[in-house]
């Protein structure tokens, strides 16, 4: 919170005290917790169940304390609104309850994007170093690829992996700032858009998102960096060390690349024949929006809510894909989608040859049946939570079905904007507090790969 | 076809020749196939692959020949329309391309409902006696419960099981005709509505479906019989032999009963607070519509397209449930939904206790991991086909997203009406031939539990 305070000082705006008071409140809480609880030597070893609790509580705590600056400065009157905006930040969702973003001082704008960037740092470590060890929803598959020695204990390994991947994240963010600056974006905006791009968060200091810059060069740069942010960061690490083969041979990357390419072409062709007379214009807006939704960033350069039904429905389905595991993107993720596809095809083969055993392969290696089972369960629970939450939202709000579906899909998938009232030119402000709380929970549940949160609510978790 | 011909004679209408000519064409084809192909003794044994082909081809053949009376009489000018109506009959879907049903002669109306009743007979045998032996999509679970000796060879066993279950089907149909007649429905309508109720087909000789009789007694009778038609017919067999315990203890039946009860209450409460001032009126229309959709019948007594978003979305989700396996209902079916729920919960338990093995149980017996895997694959493929077909329909038609979604869900789930243009007071007439063919395929694929059709399109199927 002292970082946005510096921004306030630079721009000499009146939001400085909001950050300083918030920092004092937050650090006081931290100090009390630190001194009041003295763990014994034995308790210093982190157990499995504690791992879940730490992961879950850190996002709740970050979003609650992160809401304080908004409340103190008076960006929002209602605490639920402040918490919603903060959750949308730290979970890198990018859904907003702000009706006029550009009216905020620079410090507050910085805090929004900075919270996404911090959230993204957390997600990389959670996704690559922690969740694979907790064997959550098939995340084991990613752990195998992570850099660093494999014989050491969990704690030093996490620290080492984290440092390497954060280095990559920092480097890419820095490069993107330079690119955006040279493409003509103001430096303040470049920094904020870089934060929200690399974290696939999607907040913008502009009301019209990336569309407000109206520059095809900026569109292309951001499209490329959203794509990079949706890649497994372990692959970036290997790429930077000159190992290109590892990326090109990676099954998930191949799926990620070709799936997005195919969908971009399909949607661009429809847009070409209906909205944009020029194919390259259709491709520019089509590819930006496909990559923005599929990487769960949520930026927009066009009001896709007005696109024809085929493209809109495709974008809504894309909300369930996500980028690669080990990226900052949310949603189900390509590796799971890939395994689900392969599982479907495997079954057809099995029906004809009931006794033949054909394992599902990822990166040419056969994967364990337990991992496949874990991934299908993840998918089922994802779908179940999504469907139940749409019912809750429709019971509370008088809105069209598609608006509710898209709001829930965009929240659990950490995308941000949906369709209709919550679409690219709308926001979540007019929804009831009940719905905002439901959607905030969806963002956190989705961000923490479901299980991390859900296990805490099972009786078995609390039994000794 | 000679049965509706008798109806034509009774009512002295001009559709008699359409049935006689169709019967001659169909029997000529049968005669040619019968004499032209002389199987050797060895080939008389039906193999696994032939089982799939026979099941798949019988529904295609029935629907193609079943379309001939419509074409000859001139109900439809376009062959695709006639085939669509015929497919909607034999697959017990009940989707219609007729704009004025009541304008048809009695023989044609009879043929529509009769084709559903025949389709229902086929489904019972397919679902209980044939598919379980082919181990399709977890259908093994039902086979165990079927009546008849278990040591004999496949062919005599199928014949015996079929006879017993057809007896139940005939009996229930007959009882329903009597009930409807005594409730004041004309005898002709009673027979037709009984045919379309017991087969969960949903065709009606009236433009406004069951709503046109405007009788709460008829509504209640049909609600109860739709529910009975959505039960596993094996349970009816045991019930008729006085074995009530087997039904009450049946896991799938319990899920079927309580799930429908819960949804009826939820929807009725919303209808009570929004559309109907009287709770019992809300309950009457709510329960009828929930049971009609969840058993995949597709009758309507109200224009649910005008209901509030919560109820409409719930009905749309219900389209993916279906009744019990071994009933005449379509869609995914309760036993699979039940196993999918249990699988989701099992995974949460597994994350906390990675080494504990807690099997999924159905009827208190643990079920094989292969069956669970087969059921999840079924679900994945069902969803995949549904999503791809919505894209095809939206690419071809200029219709709202929800209309396309509901049309595809109602077709693959063998329900019939959807929302919007294809809703309870609409029909499928205005869609393009391309879309009608897509939806007809969906009906057949859904009716034959996906795999039966899909395996035929895999290269492995045709390899020796």
PDB file of C-alpha atoms in Angstrom, chain A residues 48-49 52 134-137 270 308-310 312-314 316-317 339-341 343-354 369-370 372-381 383-384 386-388 390-392 394-395 397-402 405 419 451 454-456 458-461 463, chain B residues 48-49 52 134-137 270 308-310 312-314 316-317 339-341 343-354 369-370 372-381 383-384 386-388 390-392 394-395 397-402 405 419 451 454-456 458-461 463:
ATOM      1  CA  UNK A  48      -1.198 -30.772   4.143  1.00  0.00           C
ATOM      2  CA  UNK A  49      -4.365 -29.342   5.703  1.00  0.00           C
ATOM      3  CA  UNK A  52      -5.047 -25.526   2.093  1.00  0.00           C
ATOM      4  CA  UNK A 134      -1.416 -30.975  -2.758  1.00  0.00           C
ATOM      5  CA  UNK A 135      -2.542 -32.997  -5.827  1.00  0.00           C
ATOM      6  CA  UNK A 136      -5.445 -30.667  -6.559  1.00  0.00           C
ATOM      7  CA  UNK A 137      -7.581 -31.280  -9.655  1.00  0.00           C
ATOM      8  CA  UNK A 270     -18.244 -14.315 -38.980  1.00  0.00           C
ATOM      9  CA  UNK A 308     -23.869 -11.847 -33.759  1.00  0.00           C
ATOM     10  CA  UNK A 309     -25.105 -14.845 -31.743  1.00  0.00           C
ATOM     11  CA  UNK A 310     -22.529 -17.336 -33.057  1.00  0.00           C
ATOM     12  CA  UNK A 312     -21.148 -14.255 -28.659  1.00  0.00           C
ATOM     13  CA  UNK A 313     -21.940 -17.856 -27.791  1.00  0.00           C
ATOM     14  CA  UNK A 314     -18.416 -18.887 -28.771  1.00  0.00           C
ATOM     15  CA  UNK A 316     -19.226 -17.433 -23.659  1.00  0.00           C
ATOM     16  CA  UNK A 317     -17.988 -21.003 -24.175  1.00  0.00           C
ATOM     17  CA  UNK A 339      -7.395 -34.480 -20.974  1.00  0.00           C
ATOM     18  CA  UNK A 340     -11.219 -34.330 -21.058  1.00  0.00           C
ATOM     19  CA  UNK A 341     -11.192 -34.464 -24.876  1.00  0.00           C
ATOM     20  CA  UNK A 343     -10.905 -39.179 -22.220  1.00  0.00           C
ATOM     21  CA  UNK A 344     -13.988 -38.869 -24.419  1.00  0.00           C
ATOM     22  CA  UNK A 345     -12.192 -40.335 -27.398  1.00  0.00           C
ATOM     23  CA  UNK A 346     -10.625 -43.089 -25.291  1.00  0.00           C
ATOM     24  CA  UNK A 347     -14.100 -44.266 -24.277  1.00  0.00           C
ATOM     25  CA  UNK A 348     -15.181 -44.710 -27.902  1.00  0.00           C
ATOM     26  CA  UNK A 349     -12.167 -46.898 -28.478  1.00  0.00           C
ATOM     27  CA  UNK A 350     -12.866 -48.864 -25.312  1.00  0.00           C
ATOM     28  CA  UNK A 351     -16.411 -49.692 -26.378  1.00  0.00           C
ATOM     29  CA  UNK A 352     -15.166 -51.403 -29.514  1.00  0.00           C
ATOM     30  CA  UNK A 353     -12.218 -53.087 -27.799  1.00  0.00           C
ATOM     31  CA  UNK A 354     -13.377 -53.570 -24.193  1.00  0.00           C
ATOM     32  CA  UNK A 369      -5.763 -42.961 -14.066  1.00  0.00           C
ATOM     33  CA  UNK A 370      -6.113 -41.097 -10.751  1.00  0.00           C
ATOM     34  CA  UNK A 372      -7.622 -38.277 -15.132  1.00  0.00           C
ATOM     35  CA  UNK A 373     -10.272 -39.010 -12.533  1.00  0.00           C
ATOM     36  CA  UNK A 374      -9.224 -35.962 -10.553  1.00  0.00           C
ATOM     37  CA  UNK A 375      -9.495 -33.748 -13.626  1.00  0.00           C
ATOM     38  CA  UNK A 376     -12.979 -34.997 -14.525  1.00  0.00           C
ATOM     39  CA  UNK A 377     -14.088 -34.396 -10.927  1.00  0.00           C
ATOM     40  CA  UNK A 378     -12.674 -30.893 -11.122  1.00  0.00           C
ATOM     41  CA  UNK A 379     -14.711 -30.281 -14.257  1.00  0.00           C
ATOM     42  CA  UNK A 380     -17.900 -31.679 -12.713  1.00  0.00           C
ATOM     43  CA  UNK A 381     -17.568 -29.551  -9.591  1.00  0.00           C
ATOM     44  CA  UNK A 383     -19.902 -26.990 -13.688  1.00  0.00           C
ATOM     45  CA  UNK A 384     -21.966 -27.697 -10.591  1.00  0.00           C
ATOM     46  CA  UNK A 386     -21.390 -22.511 -11.942  1.00  0.00           C
ATOM     47  CA  UNK A 387     -24.937 -23.829 -12.419  1.00  0.00           C
ATOM     48  CA  UNK A 388     -25.981 -23.441  -8.778  1.00  0.00           C
ATOM     49  CA  UNK A 390     -26.573 -18.935 -11.847  1.00  0.00           C
ATOM     50  CA  UNK A 391     -29.725 -20.087 -10.054  1.00  0.00           C
ATOM     51  CA  UNK A 392     -28.841 -18.025  -6.982  1.00  0.00           C
ATOM     52  CA  UNK A 394     -31.427 -15.407 -11.108  1.00  0.00           C
ATOM     53  CA  UNK A 395     -33.392 -15.895  -7.886  1.00  0.00           C
ATOM     54  CA  UNK A 397     -31.999 -10.444  -9.705  1.00  0.00           C
ATOM     55  CA  UNK A 398     -34.499  -9.561 -12.393  1.00  0.00           C
ATOM     56  CA  UNK A 399     -32.051  -9.938 -15.281  1.00  0.00           C
ATOM     57  CA  UNK A 400     -32.009 -11.985 -18.517  1.00  0.00           C
ATOM     58  CA  UNK A 401     -30.717 -15.573 -18.314  1.00  0.00           C
ATOM     59  CA  UNK A 402     -27.673 -14.875 -20.523  1.00  0.00           C
ATOM     60  CA  UNK A 405     -24.883 -17.036 -16.999  1.00  0.00           C
ATOM     61  CA  UNK A 419     -22.744 -10.039 -21.640  1.00  0.00           C
ATOM     62  CA  UNK A 451     -10.771 -27.702  -4.136  1.00  0.00           C
ATOM     63  CA  UNK A 454     -14.171 -26.517  -0.926  1.00  0.00           C
ATOM     64  CA  UNK A 455     -12.230 -28.985   1.220  1.00  0.00           C
ATOM     65  CA  UNK A 456     -12.336 -26.489   4.062  1.00  0.00           C
ATOM     66  CA  UNK A 458     -16.091 -30.640   4.401  1.00  0.00           C
ATOM     67  CA  UNK A 459     -16.468 -32.205   7.891  1.00  0.00           C
ATOM     68  CA  UNK A 460     -13.520 -34.526   7.169  1.00  0.00           C
ATOM     69  CA  UNK A 461     -11.194 -31.522   6.968  1.00  0.00           C
ATOM     70  CA  UNK A 463     -11.564 -34.091  12.009  1.00  0.00           C
TER      71      UNK A 463
ATOM     72  CA  UNK B  48     -20.731 -57.032 -30.625  1.00  0.00           C
ATOM     73  CA  UNK B  49     -20.155 -54.700 -33.570  1.00  0.00           C
ATOM     74  CA  UNK B  52     -24.268 -51.527 -32.542  1.00  0.00           C
ATOM     75  CA  UNK B 134     -22.640 -53.719 -24.859  1.00  0.00           C
ATOM     76  CA  UNK B 135     -21.423 -51.843 -21.750  1.00  0.00           C
ATOM     77  CA  UNK B 136     -22.444 -48.460 -23.132  1.00  0.00           C
ATOM     78  CA  UNK B 137     -22.022 -45.370 -20.966  1.00  0.00           C
ATOM     79  CA  UNK B 270     -41.329 -18.614  -7.818  1.00  0.00           C
ATOM     80  CA  UNK B 308     -39.447 -15.622 -15.055  1.00  0.00           C
ATOM     81  CA  UNK B 309     -35.750 -16.241 -15.744  1.00  0.00           C
ATOM     82  CA  UNK B 310     -35.119 -18.449 -12.696  1.00  0.00           C
ATOM     83  CA  UNK B 312     -36.936 -20.881 -17.321  1.00  0.00           C
ATOM     84  CA  UNK B 313     -33.237 -21.508 -16.636  1.00  0.00           C
ATOM     85  CA  UNK B 314     -34.132 -24.308 -14.242  1.00  0.00           C
ATOM     86  CA  UNK B 316     -33.424 -25.607 -19.392  1.00  0.00           C
ATOM     87  CA  UNK B 317     -31.046 -27.298 -16.928  1.00  0.00           C
ATOM     88  CA  UNK B 339     -22.952 -41.113 -10.066  1.00  0.00           C
ATOM     89  CA  UNK B 340     -21.521 -37.780 -11.262  1.00  0.00           C
ATOM     90  CA  UNK B 341     -22.630 -36.073  -8.020  1.00  0.00           C
ATOM     91  CA  UNK B 343     -17.878 -38.698  -7.967  1.00  0.00           C
ATOM     92  CA  UNK B 344     -17.554 -34.978  -7.274  1.00  0.00           C
ATOM     93  CA  UNK B 345     -17.994 -35.494  -3.558  1.00  0.00           C
ATOM     94  CA  UNK B 346     -15.628 -38.479  -3.530  1.00  0.00           C
ATOM     95  CA  UNK B 347     -12.863 -36.264  -4.909  1.00  0.00           C
ATOM     96  CA  UNK B 348     -13.179 -33.758  -2.057  1.00  0.00           C
ATOM     97  CA  UNK B 349     -12.754 -36.609   0.380  1.00  0.00           C
ATOM     98  CA  UNK B 350      -9.790 -37.959  -1.552  1.00  0.00           C
ATOM     99  CA  UNK B 351      -7.940 -34.635  -1.408  1.00  0.00           C
ATOM    100  CA  UNK B 352      -7.969 -34.683   2.386  1.00  0.00           C
ATOM    101  CA  UNK B 353      -7.236 -38.409   2.661  1.00  0.00           C
ATOM    102  CA  UNK B 354      -5.194 -39.206  -0.465  1.00  0.00           C
ATOM    103  CA  UNK B 369     -14.218 -47.757 -11.391  1.00  0.00           C
ATOM    104  CA  UNK B 370     -14.619 -48.546 -15.097  1.00  0.00           C
ATOM    105  CA  UNK B 372     -17.780 -44.541 -13.236  1.00  0.00           C
ATOM    106  CA  UNK B 373     -15.220 -43.647 -15.901  1.00  0.00           C
ATOM    107  CA  UNK B 374     -17.640 -44.715 -18.615  1.00  0.00           C
ATOM    108  CA  UNK B 375     -20.385 -42.516 -17.144  1.00  0.00           C
ATOM    109  CA  UNK B 376     -18.158 -39.444 -16.934  1.00  0.00           C
ATOM    110  CA  UNK B 377     -17.077 -39.998 -20.546  1.00  0.00           C
ATOM    111  CA  UNK B 378     -20.721 -40.264 -21.540  1.00  0.00           C
ATOM    112  CA  UNK B 379     -21.381 -36.936 -19.867  1.00  0.00           C
ATOM    113  CA  UNK B 380     -18.384 -35.270 -21.504  1.00  0.00           C
ATOM    114  CA  UNK B 381     -19.347 -36.473 -24.970  1.00  0.00           C
ATOM    115  CA  UNK B 383     -21.864 -31.961 -23.494  1.00  0.00           C
ATOM    116  CA  UNK B 384     -19.419 -31.809 -26.398  1.00  0.00           C
ATOM    117  CA  UNK B 386     -24.513 -30.400 -27.472  1.00  0.00           C
ATOM    118  CA  UNK B 387     -22.068 -27.478 -27.603  1.00  0.00           C
ATOM    119  CA  UNK B 388     -20.819 -28.173 -31.121  1.00  0.00           C
ATOM    120  CA  UNK B 390     -25.388 -25.146 -30.838  1.00  0.00           C
ATOM    121  CA  UNK B 391     -22.534 -23.575 -32.788  1.00  0.00           C
ATOM    122  CA  UNK B 392     -23.688 -25.247 -36.015  1.00  0.00           C
ATOM    123  CA  UNK B 394     -26.149 -20.491 -34.607  1.00  0.00           C
ATOM    124  CA  UNK B 395     -23.893 -20.416 -37.683  1.00  0.00           C
ATOM    125  CA  UNK B 397     -29.707 -19.438 -38.235  1.00  0.00           C
ATOM    126  CA  UNK B 398     -30.264 -15.853 -37.201  1.00  0.00           C
ATOM    127  CA  UNK B 399     -31.868 -16.687 -33.851  1.00  0.00           C
ATOM    128  CA  UNK B 400     -31.165 -15.746 -30.213  1.00  0.00           C
ATOM    129  CA  UNK B 401     -28.580 -17.827 -28.325  1.00  0.00           C
ATOM    130  CA  UNK B 402     -31.126 -19.228 -25.855  1.00  0.00           C
ATOM    131  CA  UNK B 405     -29.332 -23.768 -26.910  1.00  0.00           C
ATOM    132  CA  UNK B 419     -37.645 -21.731 -25.593  1.00  0.00           C
ATOM    133  CA  UNK B 451     -22.010 -44.321 -28.197  1.00  0.00           C
ATOM    134  CA  UNK B 454     -20.616 -42.602 -32.478  1.00  0.00           C
ATOM    135  CA  UNK B 455     -18.624 -45.844 -32.493  1.00  0.00           C
ATOM    136  CA  UNK B 456     -19.822 -46.449 -36.037  1.00  0.00           C
ATOM    137  CA  UNK B 458     -14.596 -44.401 -35.604  1.00  0.00           C
ATOM    138  CA  UNK B 459     -12.020 -46.061 -37.890  1.00  0.00           C
ATOM    139  CA  UNK B 460     -11.488 -48.793 -35.287  1.00  0.00           C
ATOM    140  CA  UNK B 461     -15.070 -49.964 -35.766  1.00  0.00           C
ATOM    141  CA  UNK B 463     -11.139 -52.622 -38.876  1.00  0.00           C
TER     142      UNK B 463
END
